[in-house]
Amino acid sequence: KVSSAAPAPAPAAGDTIWIGHVGSMSGNDAAFGQATDNGAKLAISEQNAKNGIKGKKVALKTLDDQGKPEEAAVAASRLITQDHVSVLIGEVASSRSLAMAPIADQNLLPMISEGSTNPRVTKDGDKTRPYVFRVCYIEPFQGTVMAKFVRENLKLTKVAILRDVGNDYAVGLAQYFKTTFQKLGGEIILEQSFKSGETDFKAQLTAIKGKNPDLIYLPGYYGEVALIARQARELGMKQPFAGGDGWDAAPLYQIAKGALDGSYFSTHFSTEDPSPVVQDFIAKYSKTYGNTPEVLAALGYDAAKVAIDALERAKELTGPSIREAMEQTKDFKTVTGSITIDADHNPVKSSMVLTVKENKPKYVATVDP
Ligand code: PHE
């Protein structure tokens, strides 16, 4: 009647499962890293309240990359080899995820990006990177969403592009926007560039002003975007701007001081979304942190949730086993949508278009793929 030998105990791996987070906790894009970290921490504390994973506690170890790709690579290596994390969350920025991706693959350690939309993050040439995943849509879709919106909803024809050329995300987005906009009969009358960290954009704006476009497409991150809008107003330019998710952080409004009113951007999340999942998340997050979650708090929460779900389903706590579970993520309900990982390790999700009104984001539309 006594059962035979009990199953062999799991290898002694301690009583904690570590999740690593690589994020811009300081530097130019600090708002991205901080919001993401808060979102991820919330998901992890909820999981610990439900007895953790496989009977172990879950903990987050965050390393700051200061917004630099080289530092993101160093942080990823350190988390894998010294801290023995089971999975990596990060990075938000495509340029930094691109620096981490080969490290994840070489170490057979899954990483999941919260916000990187550049297709190359999960795909190296025509080969899907085995250990790299994301919880957001990709740029070919995001660029198309705004090109269509500008052409078909706003019915504008002449557009100038001003993009951050030091940023893989902005370069990609500009290209996809341009292709679709031209296909829809629109005209790109001028292309100008800047680099993140710069503060004076008057030369580029003066050139654009001379061409009098209907709108300026401005893919970049919130810091430069807000300064550019202010300088455009100082030059007497009245045109609206349009851009992508890189705009979407609270300091955008603090710096722009109204200069972006009447402009539009595509993103992944709106606090005005009435769905119970979103409203529950907003309530929990506000209670924990005392402020309303930004898009990257939602995506950070979702990335951690997907990682936790894969850890729970993984047969063993090894990179290859967790990777396999992550690859099988299907209809997983998250705050920013339902996630099914496709062959290129991307989910298929909707995009939202927001406008800026009285220096605040305002929901305009949801665009399905
Ligand atoms: N999509 C941006 C990138 O790839 C990152 C980002 C996502 C920024 C979401 C803000 C909000 O670099």
Short mmCIF file of C-alpha atoms and ligand atoms in Angstrom, two decimals:
data_model
loop_
_atom_site.label_atom_id
_atom_site.label_comp_id
_atom_site.label_asym_id
_atom_site.label_seq_id
_atom_site.Cartn_x
_atom_site.Cartn_y
_atom_site.Cartn_z
CA LYS A 1 0.00 0.00 0.00
CA VAL A 2 2.90 2.34 0.54
CA SER A 3 3.72 4.11 -2.65
CA SER A 4 7.11 3.46 -4.15
CA ALA A 5 9.92 5.99 -4.22
CA ALA A 6 8.88 9.60 -4.19
CA PRO A 7 9.88 11.58 -7.30
CA ALA A 8 13.41 12.92 -7.17
CA PRO A 9 13.48 16.33 -5.55
CA ALA A 10 13.96 19.30 -7.84
CA PRO A 11 17.58 20.43 -8.12
CA ALA A 12 18.46 22.72 -5.26
CA ALA A 13 17.98 26.10 -6.79
CA GLY A 14 17.15 28.01 -3.66
CA ASP A 15 13.68 29.11 -2.70
CA THR A 16 13.55 32.15 -4.94
CA ILE A 17 13.02 32.50 -8.66
CA TRP A 18 14.73 35.62 -9.94
CA ILE A 19 13.44 37.70 -12.80
CA GLY A 20 15.94 40.22 -14.16
CA HIS A 21 14.91 43.64 -15.42
CA VAL A 22 17.10 45.80 -17.63
CA GLY A 23 15.72 49.33 -17.80
CA SER A 24 16.57 53.02 -18.14
CA MET A 25 16.12 53.86 -14.47
CA SER A 26 18.16 57.06 -15.02
CA GLY A 27 19.22 59.18 -17.96
CA ASN A 28 17.31 60.68 -20.85
CA ASP A 29 14.54 58.05 -20.88
CA ALA A 30 14.23 57.51 -17.11
CA ALA A 31 10.43 57.76 -17.26
CA PHE A 32 10.38 54.58 -19.38
CA GLY A 33 12.48 52.47 -17.00
CA GLN A 34 10.76 53.66 -13.84
CA ALA A 35 7.20 53.08 -15.05
CA THR A 36 8.15 49.64 -16.40
CA ASP A 37 9.80 48.64 -13.15
CA ASN A 38 6.76 49.66 -11.12
CA GLY A 39 4.47 47.67 -13.39
CA ALA A 40 6.66 44.57 -13.23
CA LYS A 41 6.94 44.79 -9.44
CA LEU A 42 3.18 44.94 -9.07
CA ALA A 43 2.73 41.76 -11.12
CA ILE A 44 5.38 40.00 -9.04
CA SER A 45 3.93 41.00 -5.69
CA GLU A 46 0.52 39.75 -6.84
CA GLN A 47 2.11 36.43 -7.75
CA ASN A 48 3.81 36.13 -4.37
CA ALA A 49 0.47 36.78 -2.70
CA LYS A 50 -0.75 33.70 -4.64
CA ASN A 51 2.10 31.49 -3.34
CA GLY A 52 4.70 32.38 -5.93
CA ILE A 53 5.71 29.98 -8.67
CA LYS A 54 6.19 26.25 -8.17
CA GLY A 55 6.21 26.86 -4.43
CA LYS A 56 9.02 29.39 -4.66
CA LYS A 57 8.98 33.10 -4.08
CA VAL A 58 9.52 35.37 -7.11
CA ALA A 59 11.82 38.37 -6.93
CA LEU A 60 12.84 41.11 -9.33
CA LYS A 61 16.42 42.26 -9.75
CA THR A 62 16.64 45.50 -11.72
CA LEU A 63 19.79 46.91 -13.30
CA ASP A 64 19.92 50.46 -14.65
CA ASP A 65 21.33 50.82 -18.17
CA GLN A 66 21.14 54.65 -18.05
CA GLY A 67 19.49 54.58 -21.45
CA LYS A 68 22.64 53.26 -23.17
CA PRO A 69 22.72 50.18 -25.43
CA GLU A 70 26.25 49.19 -24.26
CA GLU A 71 25.09 49.31 -20.65
CA ALA A 72 21.97 47.28 -21.47
CA ALA A 73 24.23 44.55 -22.87
CA VAL A 74 26.43 44.62 -19.75
CA ALA A 75 23.39 44.51 -17.46
CA ALA A 76 21.89 41.57 -19.33
CA SER A 77 25.13 39.58 -19.09
CA ARG A 78 25.50 40.37 -15.42
CA LEU A 79 21.94 39.34 -14.57
CA ILE A 80 22.40 36.05 -16.40
CA THR A 81 25.87 35.04 -15.28
CA GLN A 82 26.11 36.55 -11.79
CA ASP A 83 22.53 36.75 -10.58
CA HIS A 84 21.33 33.58 -12.30
CA VAL A 85 17.97 35.02 -13.26
CA SER A 86 15.54 32.63 -14.92
CA VAL A 87 14.18 35.16 -17.38
CA LEU A 88 14.89 38.75 -18.40
CA ILE A 89 12.39 41.57 -18.81
CA GLY A 90 13.54 44.44 -21.03
CA GLU A 91 14.35 46.63 -22.66
CA VAL A 92 11.75 49.20 -23.62
CA ALA A 93 13.84 50.92 -26.29
CA SER A 94 14.49 49.00 -29.48
CA SER A 95 18.14 50.12 -29.70
CA ARG A 96 18.79 48.67 -26.26
CA SER A 97 16.83 45.47 -26.84
CA LEU A 98 18.88 44.97 -30.01
CA ALA A 99 22.02 45.12 -27.87
CA MET A 100 20.62 42.54 -25.42
CA ALA A 101 19.10 40.08 -27.90
CA PRO A 102 22.30 38.26 -28.97
CA ILE A 103 23.22 37.83 -25.28
CA ALA A 104 19.88 36.18 -24.50
CA ASP A 105 20.32 33.82 -27.45
CA GLN A 106 23.93 32.95 -26.62
CA ASN A 107 23.05 32.18 -23.01
CA LEU A 108 19.83 30.27 -23.84
CA LEU A 109 18.00 32.62 -21.49
CA PRO A 110 14.60 34.02 -22.55
CA MET A 111 14.10 37.78 -22.63
CA ILE A 112 10.84 39.58 -23.14
CA SER A 113 10.72 43.21 -24.22
CA GLU A 114 7.88 45.37 -22.89
CA GLY A 115 7.87 47.98 -25.61
CA SER A 116 10.43 47.47 -28.37
CA THR A 117 8.56 47.74 -31.64
CA ASN A 118 11.43 47.40 -34.12
CA PRO A 119 10.97 44.10 -36.04
CA ARG A 120 14.68 43.23 -35.80
CA VAL A 121 14.46 42.83 -32.02
CA THR A 122 12.94 39.36 -32.37
CA LYS A 123 14.15 38.64 -35.88
CA ASP A 124 17.72 38.50 -37.12
CA GLY A 125 17.49 38.77 -40.90
CA ASP A 126 14.84 36.21 -41.75
CA LYS A 127 15.52 34.07 -38.69
CA THR A 128 13.43 34.42 -35.52
CA ARG A 129 15.70 34.86 -32.51
CA PRO A 130 14.94 31.78 -30.42
CA TYR A 131 15.15 33.40 -26.97
CA VAL A 132 13.71 36.85 -27.68
CA PHE A 133 10.04 37.80 -27.27
CA ARG A 134 7.95 40.92 -26.86
CA VAL A 135 4.50 41.86 -25.54
CA CYS A 136 3.86 44.75 -27.96
CA TYR A 137 3.00 45.07 -31.65
CA ILE A 138 5.67 45.99 -34.18
CA GLU A 139 6.47 49.07 -36.28
CA PRO A 140 5.15 48.02 -39.68
CA PHE A 141 1.74 48.10 -37.99
CA GLN A 142 2.32 51.19 -35.86
CA GLY A 143 3.65 53.20 -38.82
CA THR A 144 0.68 52.17 -40.94
CA VAL A 145 -1.82 53.10 -38.23
CA MET A 146 -0.65 56.70 -38.12
CA ALA A 147 -0.14 57.04 -41.89
CA LYS A 148 -3.74 55.96 -42.43
CA PHE A 149 -5.00 58.17 -39.67
CA VAL A 150 -3.29 61.26 -41.05
CA ARG A 151 -4.31 60.55 -44.63
CA GLU A 152 -7.82 59.17 -44.15
CA ASN A 153 -9.12 60.65 -40.91
CA LEU A 154 -7.35 64.01 -40.86
CA LYS A 155 -7.35 64.08 -44.69
CA LEU A 156 -3.94 65.72 -44.89
CA THR A 157 -1.62 65.45 -47.91
CA LYS A 158 1.70 67.22 -47.34
CA VAL A 159 3.81 65.90 -44.49
CA ALA A 160 7.36 66.59 -43.30
CA ILE A 161 9.23 63.96 -41.29
CA LEU A 162 11.58 64.86 -38.44
CA ARG A 163 13.11 61.75 -36.91
CA ASP A 164 15.71 60.71 -34.36
CA VAL A 165 18.41 59.09 -36.51
CA GLY A 166 20.28 57.68 -33.52
CA ASN A 167 17.29 55.57 -32.52
CA ASP A 168 16.46 52.27 -34.28
CA TYR A 169 12.83 52.68 -33.32
CA ALA A 170 12.42 56.15 -34.81
CA VAL A 171 14.25 55.29 -38.02
CA GLY A 172 12.07 52.23 -38.54
CA LEU A 173 8.85 54.01 -37.74
CA ALA A 174 9.64 56.90 -40.11
CA GLN A 175 10.22 54.41 -42.91
CA TYR A 176 6.97 52.49 -42.39
CA PHE A 177 4.98 55.70 -42.03
CA LYS A 178 6.46 57.08 -45.24
CA THR A 179 5.81 53.98 -47.35
CA THR A 180 2.16 53.74 -46.34
CA PHE A 181 1.52 57.48 -46.51
CA GLN A 182 2.85 57.66 -50.07
CA LYS A 183 0.87 54.57 -51.05
CA LEU A 184 -2.26 56.38 -49.86
CA GLY A 185 -1.49 59.33 -52.15
CA GLY A 186 0.20 61.50 -49.54
CA GLU A 187 3.39 63.42 -50.14
CA ILE A 188 6.51 63.56 -47.95
CA ILE A 189 7.79 67.03 -48.76
CA LEU A 190 10.88 67.08 -46.55
CA GLU A 191 12.84 64.78 -44.23
CA GLN A 192 14.97 66.13 -41.41
CA SER A 193 16.80 64.47 -38.53
CA PHE A 194 18.04 65.01 -34.99
CA LYS A 195 19.76 62.92 -32.34
CA SER A 196 18.58 62.20 -28.81
CA GLY A 197 20.31 64.39 -26.27
CA GLU A 198 20.25 67.44 -28.58
CA THR A 199 18.36 70.48 -27.35
CA ASP A 200 18.30 72.95 -30.24
CA PHE A 201 16.12 71.98 -33.20
CA LYS A 202 15.61 75.43 -34.74
CA ALA A 203 17.62 74.73 -37.92
CA GLN A 204 15.54 71.66 -38.83
CA LEU A 205 12.29 73.39 -37.87
CA THR A 206 13.13 76.46 -39.93
CA ALA A 207 13.73 74.25 -42.97
CA ILE A 208 10.37 72.55 -42.37
CA LYS A 209 8.60 75.87 -41.85
CA GLY A 210 9.84 77.00 -45.28
CA LYS A 211 7.97 74.06 -46.90
CA ASN A 212 4.73 74.69 -45.01
CA PRO A 213 3.59 71.06 -44.51
CA ASP A 214 0.11 70.18 -43.24
CA LEU A 215 1.64 68.09 -40.43
CA ILE A 216 5.02 66.99 -39.10
CA TYR A 217 5.57 63.28 -38.36
CA LEU A 218 7.92 63.11 -35.39
CA PRO A 219 9.01 59.64 -34.29
CA GLY A 220 11.25 59.90 -31.23
CA TYR A 221 11.07 59.86 -27.43
CA TYR A 222 9.15 62.23 -25.19
CA GLY A 223 12.04 64.49 -24.11
CA GLU A 224 13.10 65.67 -27.55
CA VAL A 225 9.56 65.53 -28.94
CA ALA A 226 8.28 67.97 -26.33
CA LEU A 227 11.19 70.37 -26.82
CA ILE A 228 10.78 70.25 -30.59
CA ALA A 229 7.09 71.12 -30.29
CA ARG A 230 7.87 74.07 -28.05
CA GLN A 231 10.53 75.39 -30.38
CA ALA A 232 8.17 75.02 -33.34
CA ARG A 233 5.62 77.22 -31.56
CA GLU A 234 8.35 79.74 -30.76
CA LEU A 235 9.05 79.90 -34.49
CA GLY A 236 5.37 80.61 -35.09
CA MET A 237 4.59 77.20 -36.61
CA LYS A 238 0.97 76.15 -36.16
CA GLN A 239 1.04 72.64 -37.69
CA PRO A 240 0.05 69.60 -35.65
CA PHE A 241 2.60 66.87 -35.04
CA ALA A 242 2.03 63.13 -35.14
CA GLY A 243 4.16 60.39 -33.64
CA GLY A 244 4.29 57.01 -31.96
CA ASP A 245 4.49 55.32 -28.57
CA GLY A 246 7.83 57.00 -27.79
CA TRP A 247 5.86 60.14 -26.94
CA ASP A 248 3.90 58.35 -24.27
CA ALA A 249 5.31 59.30 -20.86
CA ALA A 250 4.20 61.83 -18.25
CA PRO A 251 7.13 64.27 -18.71
CA LEU A 252 5.95 64.85 -22.31
CA TYR A 253 3.25 67.16 -20.96
CA GLN A 254 5.44 68.76 -18.29
CA ILE A 255 7.98 69.78 -20.94
CA ALA A 256 5.59 70.56 -23.80
CA LYS A 257 3.41 72.87 -21.69
CA GLY A 258 0.61 72.73 -24.26
CA ALA A 259 2.79 72.94 -27.38
CA LEU A 260 1.47 69.52 -28.53
CA ASP A 261 -2.21 70.38 -28.24
CA GLY A 262 -3.95 69.21 -31.42
CA SER A 263 -1.25 66.60 -32.16
CA TYR A 264 -1.73 62.80 -32.35
CA PHE A 265 0.22 59.68 -31.42
CA SER A 266 -0.19 55.92 -31.54
CA THR A 267 0.29 53.85 -28.40
CA HIS A 268 -0.68 50.67 -26.53
CA PHE A 269 -2.85 51.79 -23.66
CA SER A 270 -5.32 54.46 -22.60
CA THR A 271 -6.53 55.14 -19.07
CA GLU A 272 -9.89 56.00 -20.65
CA ASP A 273 -10.37 52.39 -21.76
CA PRO A 274 -13.52 51.36 -19.88
CA SER A 275 -12.76 47.61 -19.91
CA PRO A 276 -12.73 46.07 -16.41
CA VAL A 277 -9.19 44.66 -16.86
CA VAL A 278 -7.82 48.12 -17.55
CA GLN A 279 -9.84 49.86 -14.85
CA ASP A 280 -8.89 47.20 -12.25
CA PHE A 281 -5.25 47.62 -13.15
CA ILE A 282 -5.49 51.41 -12.83
CA ALA A 283 -7.13 51.06 -9.41
CA LYS A 284 -4.50 48.59 -8.11
CA TYR A 285 -1.61 50.57 -9.51
CA SER A 286 -2.83 53.91 -8.18
CA LYS A 287 -3.36 52.39 -4.76
CA THR A 288 0.20 51.03 -4.72
CA TYR A 289 2.10 53.94 -6.22
CA GLY A 290 -0.15 56.95 -5.70
CA ASN A 291 -0.26 57.87 -9.38
CA THR A 292 -2.01 56.81 -12.56
CA PRO A 293 -0.17 54.16 -14.58
CA GLU A 294 1.49 55.19 -17.83
CA VAL A 295 1.65 52.95 -20.87
CA LEU A 296 4.94 51.45 -19.76
CA ALA A 297 3.60 50.58 -16.34
CA ALA A 298 0.94 48.56 -18.17
CA LEU A 299 3.42 46.96 -20.57
CA GLY A 300 5.87 46.25 -17.73
CA TYR A 301 3.09 44.58 -15.79
CA ASP A 302 2.12 42.56 -18.87
CA ALA A 303 5.70 41.48 -19.64
CA ALA A 304 6.09 40.25 -16.06
CA LYS A 305 2.75 38.44 -16.26
CA VAL A 306 3.75 36.65 -19.46
CA ALA A 307 7.11 35.73 -17.89
CA ILE A 308 5.40 34.41 -14.75
CA ASP A 309 2.91 32.43 -16.80
CA ALA A 310 5.75 30.83 -18.79
CA LEU A 311 7.66 30.04 -15.57
CA GLU A 312 4.57 28.36 -14.16
CA ARG A 313 4.02 26.25 -17.26
CA ALA A 314 7.69 25.42 -17.89
CA LYS A 315 8.51 21.75 -17.26
CA GLU A 316 11.77 22.73 -15.60
CA LEU A 317 13.30 26.01 -14.57
CA THR A 318 15.86 26.02 -17.35
CA GLY A 319 16.21 28.55 -20.17
CA PRO A 320 15.22 26.11 -22.93
CA SER A 321 12.19 24.88 -21.00
CA ILE A 322 11.00 28.41 -20.11
CA ARG A 323 11.58 29.50 -23.70
CA GLU A 324 9.39 26.67 -24.94
CA ALA A 325 6.60 27.62 -22.55
CA MET A 326 6.87 31.27 -23.55
CA GLU A 327 6.65 30.35 -27.20
CA GLN A 328 3.37 28.55 -26.45
CA THR A 329 1.73 31.60 -24.87
CA LYS A 330 -1.79 31.65 -26.24
CA ASP A 331 -4.83 33.89 -25.63
CA PHE A 332 -3.20 35.18 -22.48
CA LYS A 333 -5.29 38.09 -21.21
CA THR A 334 -3.24 41.11 -20.20
CA VAL A 335 -3.95 44.77 -19.54
CA THR A 336 -2.89 45.85 -23.03
CA GLY A 337 -4.70 43.08 -24.89
CA SER A 338 -4.69 39.35 -25.42
CA ILE A 339 -1.31 37.80 -26.18
CA THR A 340 -0.68 34.94 -28.56
CA ILE A 341 2.99 34.66 -29.47
CA ASP A 342 3.35 34.16 -33.23
CA ALA A 343 6.13 32.51 -35.26
CA ASP A 344 8.21 35.72 -35.07
CA HIS A 345 7.71 35.94 -31.29
CA ASN A 346 5.35 38.90 -31.56
CA PRO A 347 1.79 39.20 -30.32
CA VAL A 348 -0.88 40.59 -32.59
CA LYS A 349 -2.54 43.50 -30.79
CA SER A 350 -4.53 46.65 -31.46
CA SER A 351 -3.09 50.15 -31.46
CA MET A 352 -4.67 53.21 -29.93
CA VAL A 353 -4.59 56.71 -31.31
CA LEU A 354 -4.56 59.48 -28.73
CA THR A 355 -4.57 63.23 -29.14
CA VAL A 356 -3.26 65.94 -26.84
CA LYS A 357 -5.93 68.27 -25.54
CA GLU A 358 -5.35 70.93 -22.89
CA ASN A 359 -1.93 69.36 -22.41
CA LYS A 360 -3.42 65.96 -21.54
CA PRO A 361 -3.75 62.71 -23.49
CA LYS A 362 -7.21 62.04 -24.86
CA TYR A 363 -8.43 58.81 -26.43
CA VAL A 364 -9.41 59.05 -30.10
CA ALA A 365 -9.60 55.57 -31.64
CA THR A 366 -8.59 51.93 -31.47
CA VAL A 367 -7.14 50.44 -34.64
CA ASP A 368 -7.17 46.66 -35.06
CA PRO A 369 -4.50 44.94 -37.13
N1 PHE B 1 8.45 51.42 -29.06
C1 PHE B 1 9.58 52.12 -28.50
C2 PHE B 1 10.86 51.50 -29.07
O1 PHE B 1 10.81 50.50 -29.70
C3 PHE B 1 9.61 52.07 -27.00
C4 PHE B 1 8.38 52.55 -26.26
C5 PHE B 1 7.28 51.72 -26.06
C6 PHE B 1 8.31 53.82 -25.74
C7 PHE B 1 6.14 52.17 -25.39
C8 PHE B 1 7.20 54.27 -25.07
C9 PHE B 1 6.09 53.45 -24.90
O2 PHE B 1 11.93 51.99 -28.89
#
